Tab-separated table of C-alpha atoms in Angstrom:
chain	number	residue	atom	x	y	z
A	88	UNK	CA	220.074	94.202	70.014
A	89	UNK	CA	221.981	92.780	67.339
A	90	UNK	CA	222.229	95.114	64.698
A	91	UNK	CA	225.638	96.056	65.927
A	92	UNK	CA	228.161	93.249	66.492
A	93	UNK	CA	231.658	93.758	68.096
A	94	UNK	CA	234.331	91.697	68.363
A	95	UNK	CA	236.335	90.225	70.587
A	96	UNK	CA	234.058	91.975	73.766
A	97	UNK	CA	237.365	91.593	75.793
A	98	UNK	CA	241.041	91.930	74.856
A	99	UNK	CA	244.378	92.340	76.881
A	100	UNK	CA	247.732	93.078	74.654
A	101	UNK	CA	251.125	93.921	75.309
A	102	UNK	CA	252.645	97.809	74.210
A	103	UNK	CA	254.309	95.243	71.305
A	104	UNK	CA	251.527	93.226	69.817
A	105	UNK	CA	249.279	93.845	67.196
A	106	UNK	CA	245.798	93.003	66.905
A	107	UNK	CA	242.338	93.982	65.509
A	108	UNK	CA	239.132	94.752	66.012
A	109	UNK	CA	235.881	94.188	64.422
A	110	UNK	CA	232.739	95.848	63.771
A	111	UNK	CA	230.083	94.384	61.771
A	112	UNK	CA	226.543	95.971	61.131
A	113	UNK	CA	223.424	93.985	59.916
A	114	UNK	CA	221.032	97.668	59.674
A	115	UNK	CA	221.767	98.210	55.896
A	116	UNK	CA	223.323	101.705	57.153
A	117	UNK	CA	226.622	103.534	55.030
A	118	UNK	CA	228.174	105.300	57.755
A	119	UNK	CA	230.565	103.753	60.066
A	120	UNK	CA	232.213	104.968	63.205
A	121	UNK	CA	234.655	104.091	65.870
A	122	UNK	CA	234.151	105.813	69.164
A	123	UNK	CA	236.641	105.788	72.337
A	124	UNK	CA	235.154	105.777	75.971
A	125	UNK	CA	237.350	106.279	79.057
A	126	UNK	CA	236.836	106.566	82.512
A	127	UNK	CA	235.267	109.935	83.703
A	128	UNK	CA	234.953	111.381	79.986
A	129	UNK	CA	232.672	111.894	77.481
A	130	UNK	CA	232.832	109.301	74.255
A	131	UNK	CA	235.692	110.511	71.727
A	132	UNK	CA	234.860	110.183	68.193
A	133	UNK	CA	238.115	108.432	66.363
A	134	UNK	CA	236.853	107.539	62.838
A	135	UNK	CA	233.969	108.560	60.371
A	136	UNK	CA	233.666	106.283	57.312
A	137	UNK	CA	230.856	106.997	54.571
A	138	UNK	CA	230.498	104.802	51.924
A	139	UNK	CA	233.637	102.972	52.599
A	140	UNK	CA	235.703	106.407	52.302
A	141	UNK	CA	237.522	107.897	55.420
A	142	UNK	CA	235.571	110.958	56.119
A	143	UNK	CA	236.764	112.139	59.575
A	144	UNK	CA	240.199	111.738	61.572
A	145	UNK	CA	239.659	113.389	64.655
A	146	UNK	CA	243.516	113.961	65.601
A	147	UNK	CA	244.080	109.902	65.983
A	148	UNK	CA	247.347	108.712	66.736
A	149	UNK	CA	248.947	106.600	63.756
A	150	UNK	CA	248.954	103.371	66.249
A	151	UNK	CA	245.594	103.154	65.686
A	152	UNK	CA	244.886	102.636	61.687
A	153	UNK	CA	240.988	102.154	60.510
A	154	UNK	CA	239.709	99.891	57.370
A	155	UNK	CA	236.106	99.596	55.992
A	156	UNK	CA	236.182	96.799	53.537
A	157	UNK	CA	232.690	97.370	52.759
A	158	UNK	CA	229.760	99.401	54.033
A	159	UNK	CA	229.017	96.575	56.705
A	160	UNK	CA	232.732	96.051	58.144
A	161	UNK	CA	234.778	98.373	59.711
A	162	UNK	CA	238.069	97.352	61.558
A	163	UNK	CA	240.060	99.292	63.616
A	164	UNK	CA	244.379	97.616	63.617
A	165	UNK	CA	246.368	98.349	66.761
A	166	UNK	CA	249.918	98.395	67.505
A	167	UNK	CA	252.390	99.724	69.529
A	168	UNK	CA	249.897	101.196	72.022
A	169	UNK	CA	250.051	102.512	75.294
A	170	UNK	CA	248.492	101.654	78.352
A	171	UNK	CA	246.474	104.983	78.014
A	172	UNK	CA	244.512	103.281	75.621
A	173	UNK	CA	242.972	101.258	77.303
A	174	UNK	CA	239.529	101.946	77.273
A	175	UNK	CA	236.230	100.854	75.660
A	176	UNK	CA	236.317	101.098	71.900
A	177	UNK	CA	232.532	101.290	70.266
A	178	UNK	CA	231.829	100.920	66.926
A	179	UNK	CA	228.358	103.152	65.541
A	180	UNK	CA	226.546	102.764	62.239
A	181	UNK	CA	223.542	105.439	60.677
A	182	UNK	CA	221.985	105.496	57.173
A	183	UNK	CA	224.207	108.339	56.114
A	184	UNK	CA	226.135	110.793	56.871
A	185	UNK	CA	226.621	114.487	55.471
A	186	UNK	CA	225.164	116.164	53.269
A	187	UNK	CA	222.269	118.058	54.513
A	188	UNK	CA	218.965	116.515	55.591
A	189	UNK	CA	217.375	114.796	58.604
A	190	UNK	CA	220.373	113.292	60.984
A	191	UNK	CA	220.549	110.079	60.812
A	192	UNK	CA	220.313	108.105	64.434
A	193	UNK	CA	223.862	106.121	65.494
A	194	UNK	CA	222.979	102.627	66.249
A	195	UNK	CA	225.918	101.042	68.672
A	196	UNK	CA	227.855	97.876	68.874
A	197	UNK	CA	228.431	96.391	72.198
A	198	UNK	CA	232.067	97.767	72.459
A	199	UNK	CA	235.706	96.138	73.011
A	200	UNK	CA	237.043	96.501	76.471
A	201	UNK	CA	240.969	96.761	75.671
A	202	UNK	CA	242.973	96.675	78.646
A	203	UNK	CA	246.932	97.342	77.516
A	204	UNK	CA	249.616	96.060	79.929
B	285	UNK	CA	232.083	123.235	67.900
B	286	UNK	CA	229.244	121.851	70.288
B	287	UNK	CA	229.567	121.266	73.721
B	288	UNK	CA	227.080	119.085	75.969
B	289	UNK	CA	227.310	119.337	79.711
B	290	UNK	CA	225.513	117.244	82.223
B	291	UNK	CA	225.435	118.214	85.992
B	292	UNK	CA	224.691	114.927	87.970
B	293	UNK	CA	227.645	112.448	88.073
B	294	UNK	CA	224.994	110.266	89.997
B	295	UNK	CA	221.107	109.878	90.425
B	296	UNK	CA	218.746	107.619	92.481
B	297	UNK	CA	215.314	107.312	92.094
B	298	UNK	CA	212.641	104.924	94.019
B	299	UNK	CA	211.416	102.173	91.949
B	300	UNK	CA	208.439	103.584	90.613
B	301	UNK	CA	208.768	107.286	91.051
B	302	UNK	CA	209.798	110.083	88.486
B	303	UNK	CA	213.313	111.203	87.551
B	304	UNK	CA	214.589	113.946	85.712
B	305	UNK	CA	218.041	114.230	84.189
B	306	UNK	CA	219.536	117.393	83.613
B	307	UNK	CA	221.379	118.137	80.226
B	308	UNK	CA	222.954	121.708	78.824
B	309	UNK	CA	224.720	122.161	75.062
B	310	UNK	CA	226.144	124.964	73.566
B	311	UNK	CA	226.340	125.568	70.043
B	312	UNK	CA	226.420	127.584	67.043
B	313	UNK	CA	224.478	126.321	64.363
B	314	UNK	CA	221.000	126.926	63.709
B	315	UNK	CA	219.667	123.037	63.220
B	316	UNK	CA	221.048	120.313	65.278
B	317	UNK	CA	219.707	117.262	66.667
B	318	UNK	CA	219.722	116.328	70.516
B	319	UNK	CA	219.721	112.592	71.949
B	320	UNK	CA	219.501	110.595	75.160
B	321	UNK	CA	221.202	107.502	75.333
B	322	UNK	CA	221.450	105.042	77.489
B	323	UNK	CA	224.037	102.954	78.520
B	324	UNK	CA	223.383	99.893	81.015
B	325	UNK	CA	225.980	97.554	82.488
B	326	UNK	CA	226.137	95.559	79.541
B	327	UNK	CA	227.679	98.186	77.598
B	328	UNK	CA	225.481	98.178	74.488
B	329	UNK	CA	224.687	102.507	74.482
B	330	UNK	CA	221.086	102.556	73.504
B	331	UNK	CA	219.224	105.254	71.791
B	332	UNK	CA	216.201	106.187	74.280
B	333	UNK	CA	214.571	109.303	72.844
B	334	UNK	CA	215.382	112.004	70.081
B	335	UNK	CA	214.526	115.740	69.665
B	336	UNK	CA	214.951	117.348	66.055
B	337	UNK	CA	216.277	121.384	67.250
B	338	UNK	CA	213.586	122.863	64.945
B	339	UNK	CA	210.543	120.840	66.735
B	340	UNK	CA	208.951	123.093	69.482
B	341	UNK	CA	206.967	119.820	70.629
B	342	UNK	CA	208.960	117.929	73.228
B	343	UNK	CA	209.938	114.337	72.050
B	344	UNK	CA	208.169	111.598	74.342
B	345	UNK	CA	208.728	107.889	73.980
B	346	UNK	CA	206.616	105.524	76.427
B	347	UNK	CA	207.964	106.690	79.622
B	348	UNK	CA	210.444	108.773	78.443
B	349	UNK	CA	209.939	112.728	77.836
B	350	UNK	CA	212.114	115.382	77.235
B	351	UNK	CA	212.132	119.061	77.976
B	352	UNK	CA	213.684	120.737	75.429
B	353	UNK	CA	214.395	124.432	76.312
B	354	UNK	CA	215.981	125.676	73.101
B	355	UNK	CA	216.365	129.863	74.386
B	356	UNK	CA	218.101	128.253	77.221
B	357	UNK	CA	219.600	125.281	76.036
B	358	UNK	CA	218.513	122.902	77.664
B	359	UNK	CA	217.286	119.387	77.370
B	360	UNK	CA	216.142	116.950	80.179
B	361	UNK	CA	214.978	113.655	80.289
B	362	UNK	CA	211.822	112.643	82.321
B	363	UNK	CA	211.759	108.855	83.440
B	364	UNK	CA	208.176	108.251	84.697
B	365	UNK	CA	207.032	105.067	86.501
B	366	UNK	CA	211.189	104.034	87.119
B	367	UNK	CA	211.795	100.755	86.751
B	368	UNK	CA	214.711	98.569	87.576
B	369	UNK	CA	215.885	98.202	84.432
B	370	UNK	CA	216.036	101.755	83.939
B	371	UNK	CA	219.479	101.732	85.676
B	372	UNK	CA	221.936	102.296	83.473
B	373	UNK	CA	224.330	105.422	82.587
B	374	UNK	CA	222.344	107.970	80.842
B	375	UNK	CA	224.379	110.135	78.102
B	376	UNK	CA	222.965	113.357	76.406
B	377	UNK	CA	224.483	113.921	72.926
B	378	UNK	CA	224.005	116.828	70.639
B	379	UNK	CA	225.037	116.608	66.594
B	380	UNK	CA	224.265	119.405	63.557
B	381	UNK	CA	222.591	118.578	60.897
B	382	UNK	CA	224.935	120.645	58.388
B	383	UNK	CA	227.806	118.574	56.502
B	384	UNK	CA	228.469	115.540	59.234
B	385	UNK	CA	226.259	114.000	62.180
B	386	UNK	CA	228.824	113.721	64.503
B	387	UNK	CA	227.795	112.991	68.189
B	388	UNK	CA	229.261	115.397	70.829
B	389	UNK	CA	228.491	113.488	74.383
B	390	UNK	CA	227.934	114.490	77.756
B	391	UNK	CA	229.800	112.590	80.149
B	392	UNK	CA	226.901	110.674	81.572
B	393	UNK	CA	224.223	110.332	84.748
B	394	UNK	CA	224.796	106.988	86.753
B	395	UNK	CA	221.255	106.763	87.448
B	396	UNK	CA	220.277	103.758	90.221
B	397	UNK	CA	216.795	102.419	90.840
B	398	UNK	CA	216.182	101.983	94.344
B	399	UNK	CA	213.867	98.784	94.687
């Protein structure tokens, strides 16, 4: 499945560094999401992004800022983080999202294992 | 606000046998969409089988079938014929169909294939 790329697939960083990661989605879809999956609990919807606008923050912290370029990018800019977030960081697309009508199915990326030391 | 809840940390099934995986939700709105996804080693979560809320039919998908139990809540996944590469973690997700599609997950089945 390639509809969905992610990258890097791995990534280790210090509490002080910054870095990025990337989704990119080949599907023609206009909704973009980043998801967070720990250890032991369920996924964690972070961002919603529809039509390149910012249309859900679930309670992120502000180390953790989101950009969506276009409908087919979607980045997600760390710094500062803790070792708490470390985790595995997916990135979703669908054809839409909101507005009434049939729901859409998320297709996934292969995710970003971030390990921060 | 939804809630999905799913019983079995762990499952095992002998290679060729039947499985079912056991999913309950909870929520308040009237049209909402239920999914089984599946999530092997390699990380990528796939979409196995969906089930639209207002659909009595159950959803089926090669050897995948659901039971959808809508009074109860409730909305299994049937994995006939188990094969190895059927082992993966299994995740039930619900979203509404009103304003936003966002997923609400379960926190997975571990389900092994026993060769």
């Amino acid at each position: 499945e390639t509809g969905v790329t992610q990258t890097p697939r791995h990534l280790v960083m210090g509490m002080t560094n910054k870095k990025s990661l990337k989704c990119e989605q080949h599907l023609g879809h206009n909704a973009m999401y980043w998801y967070k999956q720990s250890a032991k609990k369920p996924l964690e919807l972070m961002f919603v992004y529809n039509f390149k606008e910012q249309t859900e923050n679930n309670s992120v912290p502000s180390r953790f800022s989101p950009e969506c370029p276009n409908s087919s990018h979607l980045f997600l800019h760390l710094h500062t983080l803790q070792p708490e977030d470390s985790a595995l960081y997916l990135c979703a697309s669908s054809t839409r999202q909101g507005g009434g009508g049939d729901t859409d199915t998320q297709y996934f990326g292969p995710g970003t294992r971030l390990t921060v030391l | 606000a939804q809630t999905v809840t799913q019983s079995q940390p762990e499952m095992s099934v002998q290679e060729a046998e039947t499985v079912t995986l056991s999913c309950t939700y909870d929520t308040s709105e009237s049209d909402y969409y239920l999914f089984w996804y599946k999530q092997p080693p390699s990380r990528q979560m796939i979409l196995v089988i969906r089930q639209e809320a207002y659909k009595q039919q159950n959803a089926t998908e090669n050897r995948f079938s659901v039971n959808f139990q809508k009074a109860a809540k409730s909305f299994s996944l049937k994995i006939s014929d188990s094969q190895l590469g059927d082992a993966a973690m299994y995740f039930c997700a619900s979203a509404s169909n009103f304003g936003n599609e966002k997923l609400t997950f379960g926190t997975g089945t571990r389900l092994t294939i026993i060769p």
